[in-house]
Amino acid sequence: MREHTVLRVVVKLLIAPILIFALYVQFHGDYSPGGGFQAGVIFAAAIILYALIFGLAEARRAVPPGVLRVIGALGVLLYAGTGVYAMLSGGNFLDYDYLAHDAVHGQHYGLLLVEFGVGLTVSSVITSVFYVFAGRGRRREQS
Amino acid sequence: MTVDIALNVLLLSFLAITGLAIARVRNLFPVAMLTGLYSLLSASLFQLLDAVDVALTEAAVGAGVMTVLFLATFGLTRAREKSVPRSRTAIGLVVTGLTGAALFYASLDMPHFGAADTPVQEHPLRERYLETVREEIDVPNAVTAVLASYRGYDTLGEVTVVLTAGVGVLMLLGVSRRGRHDDDKEP
């Protein structure tokens, strides 16, 4: 795809808005449709688009697979950690009422943290799966 | 309202045409593209039904990521469907017809589209979720509140499933025969 100038330019223009839209869907999920799952998928789609146009090697340099594996686990850890923190603060597991002094504020913090965890895991898992699928094809061509 | 109905009919007929085209085409590259188109049409339908969350997911996963994964898979396998003998296509047609008839029969039991007296509208839990959410959580998007707070365990389970599935794929495909991580370094 390296020689397609139009595609390269258009994609370069598109990727930043896609990433920002993903962040909007992520952190505005309390107010508008969307949330961690949707945001994670959109974020991953932006990275995959980058890999399709600029090559897998470039994408791997920008978003290394090793980092993705760590982030994927961190997302679940953040989710479960929020639940454990609520437990340590005197509530039940995942009872966000105890995350702040005010129960409603606690719920807001809880939603934000938990959705962020979901977004991290979903985006990194989808990108990792794409990396291994796309990477195998290339390896086979060479051998 | 009439515009809505016209759009619904239009999108559903496009869906049917795309499905038939997928069944007919033997070369798998167009099939991957048509599957993406099918997902995009479904996403538009979900949008029409006011299920914006589902539409977002369907558009990104179905039309975007899945198409790319299909194409990547065709890089590994042959991209042409094997022709099947006539006798086996007949069996397939019978099974598909019977399943379709069963589904159609089941759909007769469903409440009418937009009916006001369905369990979704009348169950007491509806009040619980849609009205007390104002005092208890106070976010405008009740879907997020239900998903992440009232059904917090459920969503934690879902995220764990996503991670486990990803780990499974990485264990199967991500390690080369020499036992090195396939995706760590570009050769």
XYZ file of C-alpha atoms in Angstrom:
330
model
C 0.000 0.000 0.000
C 3.090 2.230 0.219
C 2.650 3.747 -3.225
C -0.959 4.891 -2.793
C -0.387 8.569 -2.107
C -4.074 9.482 -1.878
C -4.772 6.716 0.639
C -1.731 7.661 2.707
C -2.686 11.325 2.893
C -6.374 10.671 3.613
C -5.575 8.095 6.283
C -3.066 10.424 7.899
C -5.839 13.018 8.153
C -8.408 10.497 9.407
C -6.477 8.654 12.112
C -6.276 11.515 14.612
C -10.051 12.230 14.505
C -10.779 8.486 14.838
C -8.553 8.263 17.931
C -10.166 11.370 19.422
C -13.639 9.989 18.673
C -12.641 6.785 20.481
C -11.540 8.810 23.515
C -14.810 10.780 23.338
C -16.877 7.584 23.252
C -14.761 6.291 26.151
C -14.940 9.222 28.543
C -18.311 10.605 27.481
C -19.969 7.216 27.896
C -21.865 8.396 30.981
C -23.649 11.038 28.923
C -23.912 9.716 25.379
C -24.124 6.284 23.765
C -20.979 4.256 24.023
C -18.530 3.127 26.648
C -15.472 0.983 27.057
C -16.337 -1.753 24.548
C -17.187 0.624 21.720
C -14.271 2.950 22.449
C -11.802 0.070 22.592
C -12.966 -1.277 19.250
C -12.800 2.139 17.562
C -9.317 2.740 18.981
C -8.148 -0.651 17.718
C -9.708 0.066 14.312
C -7.601 3.233 14.044
C -4.399 1.299 14.787
C -5.385 -1.415 12.293
C -6.064 1.246 9.635
C -2.585 2.653 10.295
C -1.066 -0.818 9.948
C -2.920 -1.453 6.676
C -1.666 1.717 5.017
C 1.778 2.272 6.523
C 2.760 -1.345 7.032
C 2.762 -3.742 9.943
C 6.340 -2.933 10.955
C 5.546 0.771 11.348
C 2.455 0.001 13.415
C 4.449 -2.377 15.621
C 6.995 0.364 16.202
C 4.262 2.832 17.176
C 2.281 0.355 19.309
C 4.570 -2.526 20.345
C 2.871 -5.942 20.808
C 4.623 -6.511 24.132
C 3.135 -3.314 25.532
C -0.312 -4.382 24.264
C -0.121 -7.671 26.165
C 0.633 -5.776 29.385
C -2.131 -3.198 28.772
C -4.700 -5.929 28.114
C -4.029 -7.474 31.505
C -3.876 -4.045 33.158
C -7.441 -3.296 31.992
C -8.892 -6.293 33.820
C -6.672 -5.478 36.800
C -8.028 -1.905 36.886
C -11.611 -3.199 36.757
C -11.135 -5.798 39.472
C -8.911 -3.410 41.437
C -11.713 -0.849 41.562
C -13.916 -3.574 43.031
C -11.298 -4.562 45.601
C -10.717 -0.911 46.533
C -14.443 -0.554 47.195
C -14.169 -3.639 49.410
C -11.234 -2.167 51.345
C -13.224 1.050 51.824
C -15.954 -0.855 53.612
C -18.401 -1.815 50.861
C -19.049 -4.917 48.829
C -16.979 -5.931 45.786
C -17.682 -3.406 42.987
C -19.935 -1.308 45.236
C -18.885 2.113 43.947
C -20.834 3.953 46.664
C -17.759 3.657 48.882
C -15.220 5.073 46.409
C -15.838 8.676 47.525
C -17.416 10.463 50.468
C -20.602 10.962 48.485
C -22.306 7.829 47.138
C -23.263 9.426 43.787
C -19.730 10.767 43.280
C -18.403 7.333 44.116
C -20.633 5.847 41.416
C -19.274 8.374 38.902
C -15.646 7.498 39.739
C -16.502 3.816 39.604
C -18.140 4.034 36.159
C -15.222 6.041 34.770
C -12.514 3.677 36.094
C -14.340 0.498 35.174
C -15.160 1.674 31.650
C -11.530 2.736 31.190
C -10.441 -0.766 32.188
C -12.842 -2.271 29.646
C -11.532 0.071 26.935
C -7.880 -0.793 27.644
C -8.491 -4.532 27.494
C -10.727 -4.528 24.418
C -8.497 -2.262 22.323
C -5.286 -4.108 23.147
C -6.765 -7.589 22.666
C -8.232 -6.718 19.253
C -4.999 -5.076 18.111
C -2.945 -8.076 19.330
C -5.211 -10.509 17.478
C -4.818 -8.442 14.297
C -1.011 -8.377 14.726
C -0.686 -12.154 14.955
C -3.071 -12.786 12.043
C -1.381 -10.259 9.762
C 2.115 -11.236 10.933
C 1.681 -14.925 10.090
C 0.806 -14.227 6.475
C 3.958 -12.227 6.007
C 6.188 -14.862 7.618
C 4.807 -17.549 5.334
C 5.480 -15.441 2.240
C 9.143 -15.122 3.198
C 9.847 -18.765 3.948
C -42.858 7.385 10.396
C -43.384 6.478 6.737
C -39.776 7.449 6.048
C -38.744 5.101 8.864
C -40.749 2.238 7.397
C -39.397 2.888 3.907
C -35.817 2.939 5.237
C -36.419 -0.275 7.195
C -37.805 -2.055 4.135
C -34.971 -0.744 1.968
C -32.242 -1.804 4.417
C -33.819 -5.219 5.024
C -34.093 -5.914 1.293
C -30.456 -4.850 0.838
C -29.560 -7.251 3.669
C -31.391 -10.089 1.912
C -29.708 -9.282 -1.422
C -26.273 -9.167 0.235
C -26.955 -12.503 1.946
C -27.924 -14.122 -1.351
C -24.853 -12.659 -3.039
C -22.615 -14.065 -0.264
C -24.160 -17.502 -0.814
C -23.607 -17.364 -4.589
C -20.066 -15.978 -4.904
C -17.304 -18.613 -4.920
C -14.274 -16.321 -4.676
C -13.827 -15.491 -0.985
C -12.351 -11.979 -1.305
C -15.652 -10.489 -2.517
C -17.379 -12.547 0.195
C -15.271 -10.793 2.869
C -16.214 -7.410 1.383
C -19.891 -8.380 1.202
C -19.783 -9.540 4.840
C -18.472 -6.095 5.743
C -21.320 -4.542 3.762
C -23.791 -6.813 5.574
C -22.449 -5.582 8.929
C -22.666 -1.967 7.814
C -26.312 -2.455 6.774
C -27.063 -4.137 10.129
C -25.408 -1.207 11.889
C -27.696 1.198 9.998
C -30.699 -0.914 11.013
C -29.618 -0.838 14.689
C -29.243 2.930 14.355
C -32.801 3.144 13.019
C -33.987 1.108 16.015
C -32.261 3.647 18.343
C -29.744 1.042 19.525
C -26.778 3.351 18.990
C -24.408 1.376 21.252
C -24.973 -1.784 19.261
C -24.686 0.142 15.981
C -21.290 1.557 17.012
C -19.985 -1.887 17.931
C -21.381 -3.539 14.815
C -19.906 -0.888 12.534
C -16.448 -1.041 14.149
C -16.185 -4.812 14.742
C -18.333 -6.253 11.952
C -17.592 -3.864 9.120
C -14.074 -2.875 10.171
C -12.076 -5.381 12.172
C -13.764 -8.597 11.023
C -13.303 -7.746 7.320
C -9.600 -7.141 7.895
C -9.265 -10.397 9.870
C -11.042 -12.299 7.075
C -8.650 -10.836 4.513
C -5.650 -11.673 6.726
C -6.943 -15.245 7.010
C -7.234 -15.542 3.220
C -3.540 -14.651 3.134
C -2.959 -17.914 5.034
C -5.459 -20.178 3.269
C -6.781 -20.464 -0.234
C -9.222 -17.724 -1.161
C -11.485 -19.878 -3.260
C -14.354 -22.010 -2.025
C -14.244 -25.682 -3.019
C -17.170 -26.665 -5.214
C -19.552 -29.045 -3.444
C -21.474 -31.896 -5.113
C -25.145 -31.234 -5.919
C -26.456 -33.807 -3.416
C -24.815 -31.974 -0.512
C -26.104 -28.552 -1.565
C -29.608 -30.090 -1.578
C -29.144 -31.238 2.035
C -27.926 -27.749 2.934
C -30.959 -26.185 1.289
C -33.332 -28.479 3.217
C -31.612 -27.759 6.572
C -31.596 -24.012 5.898
C -35.247 -24.093 4.847
C -36.289 -26.008 7.969
C -34.291 -23.698 10.279
C -35.749 -20.661 8.553
C -39.281 -22.044 8.899
C -38.716 -22.778 12.619
C -37.377 -19.256 13.192
C -40.301 -17.754 11.280
C -42.740 -19.822 13.379
C -40.992 -18.642 16.573
C -41.180 -15.011 15.450
C -44.991 -15.268 15.309
C -44.905 -15.548 19.116
C -42.958 -12.322 19.530
C -44.758 -9.114 20.535
C -45.520 -6.719 17.694
C -42.899 -4.171 16.746
C -43.144 -1.196 19.131
C -45.967 -2.760 21.199
C -46.617 -1.033 24.524
C -47.617 -4.099 26.579
C -44.400 -6.122 26.388
C -42.524 -7.289 29.499
C -39.785 -4.779 28.645
C -42.292 -1.948 29.089
C -44.324 -3.318 31.987
C -41.900 -5.171 34.242
C -41.327 -3.389 37.590
C -37.548 -3.574 37.061
C -37.941 -1.028 34.278
C -38.969 1.598 36.836
C -36.146 0.489 39.096
C -33.499 0.958 36.425
C -34.781 3.963 34.520
C -36.055 6.070 37.406
C -34.020 5.322 40.517
C -30.887 5.602 38.390
C -31.406 9.378 38.670
C -30.941 9.367 42.449
C -28.514 6.494 42.789
C -26.037 7.076 39.997
C -27.150 10.283 38.289
C -25.778 9.767 34.791
C -27.947 10.516 31.739
C -26.983 7.296 29.930
C -28.825 4.551 31.807
C -27.199 1.885 29.605
C -23.760 2.689 31.001
C -25.164 2.764 34.545
C -26.788 -0.655 34.156
C -23.777 -2.144 32.382
C -21.035 -0.952 34.694
C -22.766 -0.519 38.043
C -25.926 -2.609 38.449
C -24.436 -5.385 36.325
C -20.833 -4.791 37.352
C -20.031 -8.466 37.942
C -21.431 -9.361 34.559
C -19.264 -6.821 32.747
C -16.185 -7.889 34.712
C -16.875 -11.415 33.483
C -17.215 -10.179 29.902
C -13.913 -8.311 30.026
C -12.234 -11.387 31.474
C -13.675 -13.439 28.609
C -12.283 -10.931 26.080
C -8.835 -11.107 27.695
C -8.941 -14.911 27.917
C -9.945 -15.202 24.264
C -7.095 -12.867 23.297
C -4.606 -14.868 25.375
C -5.882 -18.050 23.711
C -5.345 -16.656 20.211
C -1.888 -15.386 21.157
C -0.927 -18.790 22.574
C -2.133 -20.583 19.446
C -0.843 -18.185 16.778
C 1.509 -15.767 18.501
C 4.388 -18.162 19.170
C 6.443 -19.567 16.326
C 7.741 -23.134 16.204
C 11.035 -22.086 17.743
C 9.107 -21.020 20.829
C 9.875 -17.346 20.336
C 7.120 -14.719 20.410
C 6.173 -14.313 16.801
C 5.277 -10.677 17.119
C 8.169 -9.371 19.222
C 10.569 -8.533 16.465
C 10.283 -8.036 12.750
C 12.700 -10.456 11.016
